[in-house]
Coordinates of C-alpha atoms and ligand atoms in Angstrom, one line a residue:
X232 CA 21.2 -8.7 8.7
X233 CA 19.1 -8.3 5.3
X234 CA 18.2 -5.1 4.7
X235 CA 14.4 -5.5 5.6
X236 CA 15.3 -6.1 8.5
X237 CA 17.5 -3.5 9.3
X238 CA 15.6 -0.9 8.0
X239 CA 13.8 0.4 11.0
X240 CA 16.2 -0.8 13.6
X241 CA 13.0 -2.7 14.8
X242 CA 14.5 -5.8 14.7
X243 CA 16.8 -8.0 16.6
X244 CA 18.2 -11.8 17.0
X245 CA 18.9 -12.7 20.2
X246 CA 20.1 -16.4 20.5
X247 CA 19.0 -16.7 17.0
X248 CA 15.6 -16.2 17.7
X249 CA 13.6 -13.0 16.0
X250 CA 12.7 -10.4 17.9
X251 CA 10.7 -7.0 16.9
X252 CA 10.6 -4.1 19.2
X253 CA 10.5 -5.9 22.8
X254 CA 8.9 -9.0 21.8
X255 CA 10.2 -12.2 21.0
X256 CA 8.1 -13.7 17.5
X257 CA 7.7 -16.8 19.4
X258 CA 6.0 -15.0 22.2
X259 CA 3.3 -13.8 19.5
X260 CA 3.2 -17.3 17.9
X261 CA 2.5 -18.7 21.4
X262 CA -0.4 -16.3 22.0
X263 CA -1.7 -15.7 18.9
X264 CA -0.8 -18.7 16.5
X265 CA 0.1 -18.9 13.2
X266 CA 0.2 -17.4 10.6
X267 CA 0.3 -14.2 11.9
X268 CA 1.1 -10.8 10.7
X269 CA 3.0 -8.8 13.0
X270 CA 3.6 -5.0 12.6
X271 CA 5.5 -2.5 14.2
X272 CA 4.4 0.5 15.7
X273 CA 8.0 2.2 15.8
X274 CA 9.0 1.0 12.2
X275 CA 5.1 2.5 11.2
X276 CA 6.1 5.9 12.9
X277 CA 9.7 6.2 12.0
X278 CA 9.1 5.5 7.9
X279 CA 5.9 8.1 8.3
X280 CA 8.5 10.4 10.0
X281 CA 10.8 9.8 7.5
X282 CA 8.6 10.9 4.7
X283 CA 6.9 14.0 6.7
X284 CA 10.7 15.2 7.9
X285 CA 11.8 15.1 4.2
X286 CA 8.9 17.1 2.9
X287 CA 9.2 19.6 5.8
X288 CA 12.6 20.2 5.0
X289 CA 11.8 20.4 1.0
X290 CA 8.7 22.5 1.3
X291 CA 10.0 24.9 4.3
X292 CA 6.7 26.5 5.5
X293 CA 4.8 25.7 1.8
X294 CA 1.8 23.2 2.1
X295 CA 2.0 19.5 1.8
X296 CA -0.4 16.6 2.9
X297 CA 0.6 12.9 3.2
X298 CA -2.4 10.8 1.9
X299 CA -1.3 7.5 2.8
X300 CA -2.6 4.7 0.1
X301 CA -5.1 2.9 3.0
X302 CA -5.3 -0.3 0.1
X303 CA -1.7 -1.2 0.8
X304 CA -2.5 -2.1 4.5
X305 CA -6.1 -1.2 5.6
X306 CA -5.9 -2.4 9.3
X307 CA -7.8 0.4 11.8
X308 CA -4.7 -0.1 14.1
X309 CA -2.1 1.5 11.2
X310 CA -4.9 3.8 9.9
X311 CA -5.2 5.1 13.6
X312 CA -1.6 5.2 13.8
X313 CA -1.5 7.6 11.0
X314 CA -4.2 9.7 11.9
X315 CA -2.2 10.4 15.0
X316 CA 0.8 11.3 13.0
X317 CA -1.8 13.9 11.2
X318 CA -1.4 11.9 7.4
X319 CA -4.5 12.1 5.1
X320 CA -6.0 9.4 3.3
X321 CA -6.1 8.4 -0.4
X322 CA -8.8 5.9 -0.6
X323 CA -10.6 3.6 -3.5
X324 CA -13.4 2.5 -2.1
X325 CA -16.7 3.6 0.1
X326 CA -15.6 0.7 2.2
X327 CA -11.9 2.2 2.8
X328 CA -13.7 5.6 3.6
X329 CA -15.6 4.1 6.2
X330 CA -12.7 2.1 7.6
X331 CA -10.8 5.7 7.6
X332 CA -13.9 7.2 9.6
X333 CA -13.6 4.3 12.2
X334 CA -9.6 4.4 12.7
X335 CA -10.2 8.3 13.5
X336 CA -9.1 9.9 10.1
X337 CA -10.0 13.4 9.1
X338 CA -12.8 13.4 6.2
X339 CA -11.1 16.8 5.0
X340 CA -7.8 15.4 4.2
X341 CA -9.3 12.1 2.2
X342 CA -8.6 11.8 -1.6
X343 CA -11.1 9.6 -3.6
X344 CA -9.1 7.8 -6.3
X345 CA -10.0 5.0 -8.4
X346 CA -11.8 4.3 -12.1
X347 CA -14.9 3.2 -11.1
X348 CA -16.9 4.8 -8.0
X349 CA -20.3 4.2 -7.9
X350 CA -22.9 6.6 -7.1
X351 CA -23.3 5.4 -3.9
X352 CA -19.9 6.1 -2.8
X353 CA -19.6 9.6 -4.4
X354 CA -22.8 10.7 -2.2
X355 CA -21.2 9.0 1.0
X356 CA -17.9 10.7 0.3
X357 CA -20.1 14.1 -0.5
X358 CA -21.9 13.7 2.3
X359 CA -19.0 13.1 4.5
X360 CA -17.1 16.1 3.3
X361 CA -13.4 14.8 1.6
X362 CA -11.1 16.9 0.3
X363 CA -11.6 15.5 -3.2
X364 CA -12.3 13.2 -6.0
X365 CA -9.5 11.8 -8.3
X366 CA -11.4 11.5 -11.4
X367 CA -10.5 9.5 -14.0
X368 CA -12.6 9.7 -16.9
X369 CA -15.7 12.3 -18.2
X370 CA -18.3 9.8 -17.6
X371 CA -17.3 9.7 -13.8
X372 CA -16.9 13.8 -13.6
X373 CA -20.6 14.1 -15.3
X374 CA -21.7 11.4 -12.5
X375 CA -20.0 13.2 -9.9
X376 CA -21.4 16.6 -11.1
X377 CA -25.1 14.8 -11.2
X378 CA -24.9 13.5 -7.7
X379 CA -23.5 16.8 -6.1
X380 CA -26.0 18.6 -7.8
X381 CA -28.9 16.4 -6.6
X382 CA -27.4 16.5 -2.9
X383 CA -26.7 20.6 -2.7
X384 CA -23.4 19.8 -2.6
X385 CA -19.7 21.0 -4.3
X386 CA -17.8 18.4 -5.2
X387 CA -13.7 19.3 -5.5
X388 CA -11.9 17.4 -8.5
X389 CA -8.6 16.6 -9.7
X390 CA -8.0 14.7 -13.0
X391 CA -5.9 11.8 -12.7
X392 CA -4.0 12.2 -16.0
X393 CA -2.3 9.5 -17.6
X394 CA 1.2 11.1 -18.4
X395 CA 2.5 8.2 -20.8
X396 CA 5.7 7.6 -18.4
X397 CA 7.2 4.0 -18.4
X398 CA 7.2 3.2 -14.3
X399 CA 9.6 0.6 -15.6
X400 CA 8.1 -2.0 -12.9
X401 CA 6.1 -5.0 -13.2
X402 CA 3.6 -5.0 -15.9
X403 CA 0.6 -5.7 -13.3
X404 CA 1.7 -2.6 -10.9
X405 CA 2.3 -0.1 -14.1
X406 CA -0.4 2.2 -14.2
X407 CA 1.2 5.4 -16.4
X408 CA 0.9 4.1 -19.7
X409 CA -1.0 5.0 -22.5
X410 CA -2.6 1.6 -22.8
X411 CA -3.5 1.3 -19.2
X412 CA -7.0 1.5 -18.4
X413 CA -6.4 4.3 -15.6
X414 CA -6.6 8.1 -15.7
X415 CA -7.4 10.4 -18.6
X416 CA -5.1 10.5 -21.4
X417 CA -2.7 13.5 -21.2
X418 CA -3.7 15.2 -24.7
X419 CA -7.2 14.9 -23.3
X420 CA -6.4 16.7 -19.9
X421 CA -7.1 20.0 -20.8
X422 CA -10.4 19.7 -22.9
X423 CA -11.5 17.5 -19.8
X424 CA -10.7 20.4 -17.1
X425 CA -12.4 22.8 -19.6
X426 CA -15.6 20.5 -19.7
X427 CA -15.3 20.2 -15.8
X428 CA -15.3 23.9 -15.4
X429 CA -18.8 24.0 -17.0
X430 CA -20.3 21.8 -15.0
X431 CA -22.4 22.3 -12.0
X432 CA -21.4 22.0 -8.5
X433 CA -17.9 20.9 -9.8
X434 CA -14.8 22.9 -8.5
X435 CA -11.5 22.2 -9.7
X436 CA -9.2 21.4 -7.2
X437 CA -5.8 20.1 -8.8
X438 CA -4.2 17.8 -11.1
X439 CA -3.2 14.1 -10.0
X440 CA -1.3 10.9 -11.4
X441 CA 0.1 8.0 -10.4
X442 CA 2.2 5.9 -12.9
X443 CA 2.6 2.5 -10.7
X444 CA 4.3 0.9 -7.5
X445 CA 7.6 -0.6 -6.4
X446 CA 9.8 1.8 -8.3
X447 CA 13.2 2.0 -7.4
X448 CA 14.4 4.6 -9.8
X449 CA 12.8 7.9 -9.2
X450 CA 13.5 9.2 -12.7
X451 CA 10.0 8.3 -13.7
X452 CA 8.2 9.4 -11.1
X453 CA 9.8 13.0 -11.5
X454 CA 9.0 12.8 -15.1
X455 CA 5.6 12.4 -14.2
X456 CA 5.5 15.5 -11.8
X457 CA 7.6 17.5 -14.6
X458 CA 4.6 16.7 -16.7
X459 CA 2.0 17.5 -14.4
X460 CA 3.4 21.3 -13.5
X461 CA 3.4 21.9 -17.1
X462 CA 0.0 21.5 -17.3
X463 CA -1.1 22.8 -14.2
X464 CA 0.7 26.0 -15.6
X465 CA -1.2 25.6 -18.9
X466 CA -4.6 25.4 -17.0
X467 CA -3.6 28.3 -14.9
X468 CA -2.6 30.9 -17.7
X469 CA -6.2 29.3 -19.2
X470 CA -7.9 30.6 -16.0
X471 CA -8.3 27.7 -14.2
X472 CA -6.3 28.1 -10.9
X473 CA -5.0 24.7 -9.5
X474 CA -4.5 24.2 -5.7
X475 CA -2.9 20.9 -5.1
X476 CA -0.5 18.9 -7.4
X477 CA 0.2 15.5 -6.9
X478 CA 2.5 12.9 -8.3
X479 CA 0.8 9.9 -6.8
X480 CA 2.4 7.2 -4.7
X481 CA 4.4 4.4 -5.9
X482 CA 7.8 5.0 -4.4
X483 CA 9.5 1.2 -4.2
X484 CA 11.3 -0.4 -0.8
X485 CA 14.2 -3.0 -0.8
X486 CA 12.7 -6.4 -0.4
X487 CA 16.5 -7.5 -0.5
X488 CA 19.5 -5.8 -0.9
X489 CA 18.6 -3.7 -3.6
X490 CA 18.8 0.2 -4.1
X491 CA 15.9 2.3 -3.5
X492 CA 14.9 5.7 -3.6
X493 CA 16.4 8.5 -1.1
X494 CA 13.5 9.9 0.3
X495 CA 15.2 13.2 1.2
X496 CA 16.7 13.4 -2.6
X497 CA 12.9 12.4 -3.7
X498 CA 11.8 15.2 -2.1
X499 CA 14.1 18.0 -3.0
X500 CA 13.7 16.7 -6.5
X501 CA 9.5 17.3 -6.4
X502 CA 10.1 21.0 -4.7
X503 CA 12.3 21.9 -7.5
X504 CA 10.2 20.7 -10.1
X505 CA 7.3 23.1 -8.8
X506 CA 9.9 26.0 -9.3
X507 CA 11.0 25.1 -12.6
X508 CA 11.9 28.1 -14.8
X509 CA 12.4 29.9 -11.8
X510 CA 8.5 30.4 -11.3
X511 CA 6.7 30.6 -7.8
X512 CA 4.0 27.9 -7.6
X513 CA 2.5 28.0 -4.1
X514 CA -0.5 25.0 -4.8
X515 CA 0.1 22.4 -2.3
X516 CA 1.7 19.0 -2.5
X517 CA -0.3 15.8 -2.1
X518 CA 1.4 12.4 -2.0
X519 CA -0.3 9.0 -2.1
X520 CA 2.6 6.1 -0.6
X521 CA 1.2 3.2 0.3
X522 CA 3.9 0.8 0.4
X523 CA 6.8 3.1 1.6
X524 CA 5.0 3.6 4.6
X525 CA 4.3 0.1 5.7
X526 CA 6.1 -2.8 3.5
X527 CA 8.9 -3.2 5.7
X528 CA 7.2 -2.4 9.0
X529 CA 5.4 -5.8 9.2
X530 CA 6.4 -9.3 8.4
X531 CA 4.1 -12.8 8.3
X532 CA 5.0 -15.0 10.9
X533 CA 4.7 -18.8 9.8
X534 CA 5.6 -22.2 11.7
X535 CA 6.8 -25.3 9.5
X536 CA 4.8 -27.6 9.4
X537 CA 7.0 -30.7 7.6
X538 CA 10.5 -30.9 6.5
X539 CA 9.6 -32.8 3.1
X540 CA 13.3 -33.6 1.4
X541 CA 12.4 -34.9 -2.3
X542 CA 14.9 -36.6 -4.8
X543 CA 14.8 -33.4 -6.5
X544 CA 13.9 -30.6 -4.3
X545 CA 13.7 -30.2 -0.7
X546 CA 10.5 -28.4 0.7
X547 CA 9.1 -26.6 3.6
X548 CA 5.8 -27.0 4.3
X549 CA 4.7 -24.2 6.3
X550 CA 1.3 -23.2 7.6
X551 CA 0.8 -19.8 5.5
X552 CA 0.2 -19.7 1.8
X553 CA -0.5 -17.8 -0.8
X554 CA -3.7 -16.9 0.1
X555 CA -2.1 -15.3 3.5
X556 CA 1.0 -13.6 0.9
X557 CA 0.0 -13.9 -2.9
X558 CA 2.7 -11.2 -4.0
X559 CA 5.3 -14.4 -4.9
X560 CA 2.7 -15.9 -6.8
X561 CA 1.1 -13.3 -8.4
X562 CA 4.2 -11.1 -9.4
X563 CA 6.9 -13.4 -8.9
X564 CA 7.7 -10.7 -6.0
X565 CA 10.9 -11.5 -4.1
X566 CA 10.2 -11.4 0.2
X567 CA 13.3 -12.7 2.3
X568 CA 12.5 -15.6 4.3
X569 CA 14.7 -16.2 7.8
X570 CA 14.3 -18.3 10.9
X571 CA 12.4 -16.3 13.6
X572 CA 12.7 -19.3 16.0
X573 CA 16.0 -20.0 18.6
X574 CA 19.0 -21.1 16.7
X575 CA 19.3 -25.0 17.0
X576 CA 22.1 -27.4 15.7
X577 CA 20.3 -28.4 12.8
X578 CA 22.4 -27.7 9.3
X579 CA 21.3 -25.3 6.7
X580 CA 20.0 -26.9 3.5
X581 CA 18.6 -25.3 0.6
X582 CA 14.5 -25.0 0.5
X583 CA 11.7 -24.1 -1.4
X584 CA 9.7 -22.7 0.8
X585 CA 5.9 -23.5 -0.3
X586 CA 2.3 -23.4 1.8
X587 CA -0.1 -26.2 1.6
X588 CA -2.4 -24.4 -0.6
X589 CA -3.3 -27.0 -3.9
X590 CA -1.6 -25.0 -6.6
X591 CA 1.9 -24.9 -7.6
X592 CA 2.3 -21.6 -7.8
X593 CA 1.9 -21.9 -3.9
X594 CA 5.6 -21.3 -3.3
X595 CA 6.7 -18.1 -0.9
X596 CA 10.3 -18.5 -1.7
X597 CA 12.6 -20.6 -3.8
X598 CA 16.0 -21.7 -3.3
X599 CA 16.6 -20.2 0.5
X600 CA 19.1 -21.6 2.6
X601 CA 17.3 -22.3 6.3
X602 CA 18.7 -24.3 9.1
X603 CA 15.0 -25.6 9.9
X604 CA 13.1 -28.1 11.5
X605 CA 9.6 -29.1 12.0
X606 CA 7.8 -26.9 14.5
X607 CA 10.3 -24.0 14.1
X608 CA 9.0 -20.3 13.0
X609 CA 10.0 -18.6 10.2
X610 CA 9.3 -15.2 9.0
X611 CA 8.3 -14.0 5.7
X612 CA 9.8 -10.2 5.5
X613 CA 8.7 -7.0 4.2
X614 CA 4.7 -8.2 4.5
X615 CA 3.5 -5.0 5.8
X616 CA 2.0 -3.6 2.4
X617 CA -0.3 -5.6 -0.2
X618 CA 0.2 -8.8 2.6
X619 CA -3.0 -8.7 4.6
X620 CA -5.3 -7.2 2.3
X621 CA -4.9 -9.5 -0.6
X622 CA -5.2 -12.2 1.4
X623 CA -8.5 -14.5 0.7
X624 CA -9.6 -17.7 1.9
X625 CA -8.7 -20.1 -1.0
X626 CA -9.0 -23.8 0.1
X627 CA -11.2 -22.6 3.2
X628 CA -8.3 -21.1 5.2
X629 CA -9.2 -18.3 7.8
X630 CA -7.5 -15.0 7.1
X631 CA -4.4 -14.8 9.5
X632 CA -4.7 -12.6 12.7
X633 CA -2.7 -9.5 12.7
X634 CA -0.9 -7.9 15.7
X635 CA 1.0 -5.2 16.3
X636 CA 3.9 -4.9 18.8
X637 CA 4.3 -1.4 20.4
X638 CA 7.8 -1.6 22.8
X639 CA 7.2 -4.3 24.9
X640 CA 3.4 -4.6 24.7
X641 CA 1.5 -7.1 21.8
X642 CA -2.0 -5.1 20.4
X643 CA -4.0 -7.9 18.8
X644 CA -5.0 -5.8 15.7
X645 CA -7.1 -8.4 13.9
X646 CA -8.4 -11.6 14.8
X647 CA -7.7 -14.7 13.2
X648 CA -11.1 -15.9 11.4
X649 CA -13.0 -18.9 12.5
X650 CA -13.5 -21.6 10.0
X651 CA -17.7 -21.6 11.0
X652 CA -17.3 -17.5 10.2
X653 CA -16.2 -18.6 6.6
X654 CA -19.6 -20.5 5.7
X655 CA -21.9 -18.7 8.0
X656 CA -23.7 -16.7 5.4
X657 CA -24.1 -19.4 3.0
X658 CA -27.3 -21.2 2.7
X659 CA -27.7 -25.2 1.3
X660 CA -31.2 -25.2 -1.1
X661 CA -34.3 -26.3 0.7
Ligands
LLP954 N1 -2.1 5.8 -5.6 C1 -2.8 5.0 -6.3 C2 -3.8 6.0 -7.0 C3 -2.8 3.7 -6.1 O1 -3.7 3.3 -7.3 C4 -1.8 3.1 -5.7 C5 -1.2 2.2 -5.8 C6 -0.8 3.8 -4.9 C7 -1.2 5.4 -4.4 C8 0.3 3.2 -4.0 O2 1.2 2.9 -4.4 P1 2.3 3.0 -3.6 O3 3.0 3.7 -3.6 O4 1.9 1.2 -2.4 O5 3.3 1.8 -4.6 N2 -0.6 -5.1 -5.0 C9 0.4 -4.5 -5.9 C10 0.6 -3.3 -5.9 C11 -0.6 -2.2 -6.3 C12 -0.7 -1.0 -6.3 C13 -1.9 -0.2 -6.3 N3 -2.0 1.0 -6.5 C14 1.4 -5.3 -5.2 O6 1.4 -6.1 -4.2 O7 3.0 -5.1 -5.3

């Protein structure tokens, strides 16, 4: 079994057909059609428990909070499961805050990240009473202070500092270097905190950073954490108390058989960073994980429309496309693709797996060896994070359904869009 299939032990193959928990994926396709994102409740819970247990062990009785990065997969069913497990949430828009509330998340466990918060978003978050804002610039800090003053609220803030650490990941998902649009430059951090301490209705809560995503080596994350700890020390010795410290998200997952970060070792190393120099630091540890909690807990189920041999290549044309899962086209990301239908006596051939969208970039996987026939089902693995959330209606394609498997139960987490919905808000001129 390839790594992504194996990870949370929720997939199995019976007679060559792929199951998730106690449900054959052919049953999902039969009931809900394709393409469909399929998530496993057991895998989501296992991913959360793995991190939660690692932090519990590392932190002993000291406080920590897992703020799930909603952007990775914002379906209400997913948010609801994490909320029930006690998670907090990291949001980047008023829309995500509304989702968290609709899913039963606790507002006092929400941190608001992102570099373009509008006045309305800030006001809404203050009224709801979130845990705090991760502030990315001086003008934002001033705006938050002004809105909080108007509303008679106190805004708790952390600065998202840019530690200038190379995350060594894809340039599109690397965010911690100087020339990125994100965060406050490290050498401006102290003066920005000093400014914050003079602004009305602002309470300084913590220090924060996020250096990038899909990191498979922990050292840049730990280097960034080290910088945050020294910044917190400097602030505290200058009379600014720091209540929490957050090295962001970014822990990568195995999309194939590549090595990944050991979660226990990561939690232990974060804890060690907090006691560097033999100093006792009692602040709360926050994390903002997205992908590691959802990536390998879901797949995209699709049907083969055509088997198309050509002189130079064989193509499998499936009914999922770059509008459903854009990661391969946008980041040249690799997703394993396996057969989900029962085994046939078809011979295995090398195929490019492509969608029907009119773009040469609409390739879900190149050079895959599959024993495939027209009408068979394929599963594109590791599609639980940055899958549905990044999907679009390009080519007037309705967005896929999302279902959640829970043991032998199949829960429709989001209905497939209907074509008429796609243009029902459009108007022809009179
Ligand atoms: N915190 C902040 C402030 C973030 O910007 C992000 C992700 C996270 C946490 C969660 O990072 P994670 O633990 O998931 O790595 N669409 C890309 C990934 C973009 C990540 C954006 N920020 C992809 O499909 O690979």
